[in-house]
């Protein structure tokens, strides 16, 4: 199959995802993103994502990987007008990470309605970062350092960080951690420490299966905005609880996933006390591109 026909099919799948979730489809925004990164698309791992709650219900997100190279993907986005140029430190953070750390690959998140939203960076499986390394970055939100005691109390200060993502629209950072204890008492302790409500039975059941967790922090507040757990399964039926109805409807209606796909389910609690559920499945899957799967495989041998 030619690259042209593959790209045509990708556009069709993206438009289909918008129709299934009944959100506006901005072909111009989608085209501008795929055009900007057209050299990376043919060999990318490509995933689609959606979630519950007001923040996630108005869009469907797609994600693709970008290999490290001579040009930082942030520079590409800026040159193509995909993100706004400001003097806010959110714009310099990715450049600082690239200058100081080895990069396995980058990723781009965009909405079918909203355009480019996030960039993420994945570190090599044998050279993941520690929290202390990120604290030295001048553009890192102060809230990370302000919550260092929280991270230390729950053992995150010494854990590996496989991935970091930057949300340019909401001006937040996600810090992903591997190897956290996720039994019920540990999860309750984390959420209690964040002064959040008692988690539901569904959240506790899912978090027991988590392979990693992440915290969302911003520049405008010292609060951790969300704390989430990541669950991976071969198939949605492998989950220990039923999926949220809107997620199940979306997933069963969208184009079939890749044959060797991995299915990610995320459960989070926001600082408002709202529980949020998100799904990630794949249009095209390349397992060697996912540091969370690689690290999970390595850790499982030690359990």
Short mmCIF file of C-alpha atoms in Angstrom, two decimals:
data_model
loop_
_atom_site.label_atom_id
_atom_site.label_comp_id
_atom_site.label_asym_id
_atom_site.label_seq_id
_atom_site.Cartn_x
_atom_site.Cartn_y
_atom_site.Cartn_z
CA UNK A 1 0.00 0.00 0.00
CA UNK A 2 1.41 3.42 -0.97
CA UNK A 3 2.09 6.16 1.55
CA UNK A 4 -0.56 8.29 -0.16
CA UNK A 5 -3.28 5.68 0.31
CA UNK A 6 -2.16 5.05 3.90
CA UNK A 7 -2.44 8.75 4.65
CA UNK A 8 -5.87 8.89 3.04
CA UNK A 9 -7.01 6.03 5.26
CA UNK A 10 -5.60 7.77 8.33
CA UNK A 11 -7.55 10.95 7.53
CA UNK A 12 -10.66 8.82 7.09
CA UNK A 13 -10.14 7.09 10.47
CA UNK A 14 -9.60 10.42 12.25
CA UNK A 15 -12.78 11.86 10.75
CA UNK A 16 -14.64 8.67 11.68
CA UNK A 17 -13.54 9.02 15.32
CA UNK A 18 -14.99 12.53 15.44
CA UNK A 19 -18.28 11.34 14.00
CA UNK A 20 -18.59 8.47 16.46
CA UNK A 21 -18.04 10.74 19.44
CA UNK A 22 -20.15 13.51 17.90
CA UNK A 23 -17.52 16.23 18.12
CA UNK A 24 -16.61 18.83 15.46
CA UNK A 25 -13.99 17.73 12.95
CA UNK A 26 -11.50 20.39 11.84
CA UNK A 27 -9.92 19.01 8.69
CA UNK A 28 -7.71 22.09 8.32
CA UNK A 29 -6.22 21.69 11.81
CA UNK A 30 -5.67 17.97 11.34
CA UNK A 31 -4.11 18.48 7.91
CA UNK A 32 -1.75 21.20 9.18
CA UNK A 33 -0.44 18.86 11.90
CA UNK A 34 0.00 15.81 9.69
CA UNK A 35 1.64 17.96 7.02
CA UNK A 36 4.09 19.48 9.50
CA UNK A 37 5.23 16.00 10.59
CA UNK A 38 4.68 14.18 7.30
CA UNK A 39 8.18 12.63 7.32
CA UNK A 40 7.51 10.91 10.65
CA UNK A 41 3.96 9.64 10.02
CA UNK A 42 4.76 6.57 7.82
CA UNK A 43 6.79 4.90 10.61
CA UNK A 44 4.89 6.26 13.61
CA UNK A 45 2.98 4.44 16.28
CA UNK A 46 -0.50 6.03 16.06
CA UNK A 47 -3.13 5.93 18.82
CA UNK A 48 -6.54 7.44 19.50
CA UNK A 49 -7.66 8.63 22.91
CA UNK A 50 -10.82 9.91 24.60
CA UNK A 51 -12.15 10.29 28.11
CA UNK A 52 -14.99 11.12 30.44
CA UNK A 53 -15.71 14.42 32.14
CA UNK A 54 -16.32 17.91 30.79
CA UNK A 55 -12.69 18.52 29.85
CA UNK A 56 -12.45 15.44 27.64
CA UNK A 57 -15.96 15.08 26.23
CA UNK A 58 -15.66 17.81 23.59
CA UNK A 59 -12.83 16.26 21.58
CA UNK A 60 -11.15 13.04 20.48
CA UNK A 61 -7.37 13.00 20.66
CA UNK A 62 -4.90 11.28 18.40
CA UNK A 63 -1.24 10.65 19.17
CA UNK A 64 1.74 9.79 16.99
CA UNK A 65 5.46 9.34 17.61
CA UNK A 66 8.32 11.40 16.17
CA UNK A 67 11.94 10.14 16.16
CA UNK A 68 14.67 12.36 17.60
CA UNK A 69 16.57 14.25 14.95
CA UNK A 70 18.17 17.52 13.98
CA UNK A 71 14.93 19.46 14.49
CA UNK A 72 13.03 19.49 17.77
CA UNK A 73 9.27 18.85 17.20
CA UNK A 74 8.52 21.99 19.20
CA UNK A 75 10.46 24.02 16.63
CA UNK A 76 8.41 22.39 13.85
CA UNK A 77 5.16 23.20 15.65
CA UNK A 78 6.18 26.83 16.15
CA UNK A 79 7.28 27.23 12.52
CA UNK A 80 3.92 25.89 11.27
CA UNK A 81 1.84 27.98 13.66
CA UNK A 82 0.57 24.95 15.59
CA UNK A 83 1.32 26.54 18.97
CA UNK A 84 1.36 30.16 19.97
CA UNK A 85 4.69 31.89 20.58
CA UNK A 86 4.81 33.43 24.06
CA UNK A 87 7.43 34.03 26.74
CA UNK A 88 5.79 31.51 29.09
CA UNK A 89 8.23 28.81 30.33
CA UNK A 90 5.93 26.09 28.96
CA UNK A 91 7.47 26.84 25.55
CA UNK A 92 11.09 26.43 26.63
CA UNK A 93 10.73 23.28 28.74
CA UNK A 94 10.93 20.75 25.91
CA UNK A 95 14.07 22.40 24.54
CA UNK A 96 15.72 22.20 27.97
CA UNK A 97 14.83 18.52 28.29
CA UNK A 98 16.28 17.80 24.84
CA UNK A 99 19.50 19.66 25.64
CA UNK A 100 20.15 17.80 28.91
CA UNK A 101 18.65 14.32 28.43
CA UNK A 102 18.90 11.44 25.98
CA UNK A 103 15.67 11.10 24.01
CA UNK A 104 14.23 7.82 22.75
CA UNK A 105 11.43 9.50 20.82
CA UNK A 106 8.94 12.36 20.93
CA UNK A 107 5.18 12.31 20.62
CA UNK A 108 2.49 14.67 19.43
CA UNK A 109 -1.09 14.78 20.80
CA UNK A 110 -3.78 16.59 18.85
CA UNK A 111 -7.56 16.86 18.95
CA UNK A 112 -9.78 16.37 15.92
CA UNK A 113 -11.49 19.62 16.92
CA UNK A 114 -8.87 21.49 18.92
CA UNK A 115 -5.62 20.89 17.05
CA UNK A 116 -2.24 20.40 18.72
CA UNK A 117 -2.44 20.00 22.49
CA UNK A 118 0.57 18.19 23.93
CA UNK A 119 4.05 17.03 23.21
CA UNK A 120 5.69 14.26 25.14
CA UNK A 121 9.19 12.91 25.36
CA UNK A 122 10.14 9.30 26.10
CA UNK A 123 13.50 8.43 27.56
CA UNK A 124 15.56 5.33 26.68
CA UNK A 125 14.49 2.24 28.68
CA UNK A 126 18.02 1.84 30.04
CA UNK A 127 18.44 5.54 30.83
CA UNK A 128 15.19 6.82 32.32
CA UNK A 129 15.25 9.91 34.50
CA UNK A 130 14.84 10.51 38.20
CA UNK A 131 12.82 13.34 39.66
CA UNK A 132 15.97 15.11 40.86
CA UNK A 133 17.14 15.56 37.26
CA UNK A 134 13.96 17.37 36.27
CA UNK A 135 14.13 19.72 39.26
CA UNK A 136 17.26 21.29 37.79
CA UNK A 137 15.45 22.45 34.62
CA UNK A 138 14.90 26.24 34.81
CA UNK A 139 11.50 26.08 33.07
CA UNK A 140 10.08 23.22 35.14
CA UNK A 141 7.02 24.39 37.13
CA UNK A 142 7.94 25.37 40.68
CA UNK A 143 5.06 23.19 41.81
CA UNK A 144 7.22 20.11 41.12
CA UNK A 145 9.79 21.19 43.70
CA UNK A 146 7.05 22.40 46.05
CA UNK A 147 5.56 18.89 46.03
CA UNK A 148 8.88 17.08 46.39
CA UNK A 149 8.06 16.00 49.95
CA UNK A 150 4.83 14.43 48.69
CA UNK A 151 6.72 12.52 45.99
CA UNK A 152 9.32 11.39 48.52
CA UNK A 153 6.73 10.22 51.08
CA UNK A 154 5.25 7.90 48.47
CA UNK A 155 8.54 6.65 47.07
CA UNK A 156 8.38 8.53 43.77
CA UNK A 157 11.60 10.46 44.29
CA UNK A 158 13.63 7.35 43.53
CA UNK A 159 11.45 5.85 40.80
CA UNK A 160 12.19 5.88 37.09
CA UNK A 161 10.43 8.45 34.92
CA UNK A 162 9.92 6.95 31.44
CA UNK A 163 7.92 9.83 29.98
CA UNK A 164 7.22 13.51 30.46
CA UNK A 165 4.46 15.37 28.63
CA UNK A 166 3.76 19.07 28.21
CA UNK A 167 0.24 20.41 27.67
CA UNK A 168 0.60 23.72 25.81
CA UNK A 169 -3.08 24.57 25.97
CA UNK A 170 -3.59 24.09 29.71
CA UNK A 171 0.05 24.85 30.57
CA UNK A 172 0.64 21.76 32.64
CA UNK A 173 3.18 18.95 32.83
CA UNK A 174 2.59 15.24 33.36
CA UNK A 175 5.30 13.32 35.21
CA UNK A 176 5.03 9.55 34.71
CA UNK A 177 6.41 7.12 37.29
CA UNK A 178 7.12 3.40 37.02
CA UNK A 179 7.08 0.80 39.75
CA UNK A 180 4.80 2.45 42.30
CA UNK A 181 2.99 0.22 44.80
CA UNK A 182 -0.68 0.38 43.81
CA UNK A 183 -2.39 -1.81 46.37
CA UNK A 184 -5.48 -0.22 47.86
CA UNK A 185 -3.89 1.20 50.99
CA UNK A 186 -1.13 2.86 48.96
CA UNK A 187 -3.62 4.42 46.56
CA UNK A 188 -5.78 5.64 49.43
CA UNK A 189 -2.70 7.11 51.11
CA UNK A 190 -1.65 9.00 47.96
CA UNK A 191 -5.11 10.47 47.41
CA UNK A 192 -5.59 11.27 51.11
CA UNK A 193 -2.27 13.11 51.12
CA UNK A 194 -3.60 15.21 48.23
CA UNK A 195 -6.71 15.97 50.33
CA UNK A 196 -8.94 14.19 47.82
CA UNK A 197 -12.13 12.23 48.58
CA UNK A 198 -12.22 8.51 49.29
CA UNK A 199 -11.79 6.77 45.91
CA UNK A 200 -14.57 4.65 44.46
CA UNK A 201 -14.43 0.87 44.41
CA UNK A 202 -13.95 1.04 40.66
CA UNK A 203 -10.89 3.29 40.94
CA UNK A 204 -9.34 1.08 43.61
CA UNK A 205 -9.97 -2.10 41.61
CA UNK A 206 -8.43 -0.65 38.47
CA UNK A 207 -5.43 0.90 40.21
CA UNK A 208 -4.44 -2.53 41.56
CA UNK A 209 -3.68 -3.45 37.94
CA UNK A 210 -1.68 -0.30 37.22
CA UNK A 211 1.74 -0.47 35.54
CA UNK A 212 2.47 3.18 36.25
CA UNK A 213 1.09 6.46 37.52
CA UNK A 214 1.38 10.12 36.69
CA UNK A 215 0.92 13.49 38.33
CA UNK A 216 -0.28 16.64 36.57
CA UNK A 217 1.21 19.95 37.72
CA UNK A 218 1.15 23.51 36.41
CA UNK A 219 2.89 26.86 36.71
CA UNK A 220 -0.02 28.78 38.25
CA UNK A 221 -0.63 26.72 41.38
CA UNK A 222 1.32 24.57 43.81
CA UNK A 223 -1.47 21.97 43.74
CA UNK A 224 -1.17 18.64 41.98
CA UNK A 225 -4.08 18.98 39.55
CA UNK A 226 -4.61 15.26 38.84
CA UNK A 227 -3.17 11.95 39.89
CA UNK A 228 -3.73 9.03 37.54
CA UNK A 229 -3.00 5.31 37.20
CA UNK A 230 -2.30 3.53 33.91
CA UNK A 231 -3.62 0.04 33.22
CA UNK A 232 -2.69 -2.06 30.19
CA UNK A 233 -4.65 -5.01 28.83
CA UNK A 234 -4.76 -7.15 25.70
CA UNK A 235 -8.48 -6.49 25.33
CA UNK A 236 -11.13 -4.37 27.08
CA UNK A 237 -12.74 -7.55 28.35
CA UNK A 238 -9.59 -8.15 30.43
CA UNK A 239 -10.41 -5.17 32.67
CA UNK A 240 -11.63 -6.09 36.17
CA UNK A 241 -14.54 -3.63 35.94
CA UNK A 242 -16.89 -2.54 33.14
CA UNK A 243 -15.77 0.40 31.03
CA UNK A 244 -17.60 3.69 31.23
CA UNK A 245 -20.60 3.53 28.81
CA UNK A 246 -19.42 6.38 26.57
CA UNK A 247 -15.95 4.83 26.30
CA UNK A 248 -17.37 1.41 25.45
CA UNK A 249 -19.63 2.93 22.79
CA UNK A 250 -16.71 4.77 21.23
CA UNK A 251 -14.32 1.85 21.31
CA UNK A 252 -16.75 -0.67 19.82
CA UNK A 253 -17.68 1.73 17.04
CA UNK A 254 -14.28 2.91 15.90
CA UNK A 255 -12.18 1.19 13.25
CA UNK A 256 -10.65 -2.08 14.45
CA UNK A 257 -7.45 -1.80 16.44
CA UNK A 258 -4.10 -3.11 15.26
CA UNK A 259 -3.80 -6.90 15.51
CA UNK A 260 -0.94 -6.73 18.05
CA UNK A 261 -2.36 -3.77 19.94
CA UNK A 262 -2.12 -3.00 23.61
CA UNK A 263 -5.09 -1.34 25.26
CA UNK A 264 -4.52 1.39 27.86
CA UNK A 265 -7.11 2.50 30.40
CA UNK A 266 -6.43 5.45 32.68
CA UNK A 267 -8.18 6.27 35.92
CA UNK A 268 -7.54 9.62 37.55
CA UNK A 269 -8.79 11.83 40.33
CA UNK A 270 -8.72 15.58 39.78
CA UNK A 271 -8.14 18.20 42.46
CA UNK A 272 -11.90 18.84 42.33
CA UNK A 273 -12.54 15.27 43.48
CA UNK A 274 -13.90 14.21 40.07
CA UNK A 275 -12.93 10.72 38.90
CA UNK A 276 -11.90 10.64 35.24
CA UNK A 277 -11.57 7.61 32.96
CA UNK A 278 -9.65 7.63 29.68
CA UNK A 279 -8.97 5.10 26.96
CA UNK A 280 -6.06 4.75 24.56
CA UNK A 281 -6.09 2.25 21.73
CA UNK A 282 -4.05 1.99 18.57
CA UNK A 283 -4.54 2.61 14.88
CA UNK A 284 -0.97 1.42 14.30
CA UNK A 285 1.09 -0.20 17.07
CA UNK A 286 4.85 -0.54 17.41
CA UNK A 287 5.52 -2.05 20.85
CA UNK A 288 9.20 -1.14 20.91
CA UNK A 289 8.17 2.53 20.89
CA UNK A 290 6.36 2.37 24.22
CA UNK A 291 8.69 2.80 27.22
CA UNK A 292 5.93 1.97 29.72
CA UNK A 293 5.43 -1.45 28.14
CA UNK A 294 9.15 -2.09 28.00
CA UNK A 295 9.69 -1.17 31.64
CA UNK A 296 6.61 -3.12 32.71
CA UNK A 297 7.97 -6.22 31.02
CA UNK A 298 11.29 -5.84 32.78
CA UNK A 299 9.72 -5.20 36.18
CA UNK A 300 7.34 -8.15 35.89
CA UNK A 301 10.32 -10.49 35.87
CA UNK A 302 11.24 -9.23 39.35
CA UNK A 303 7.77 -9.60 40.89
#
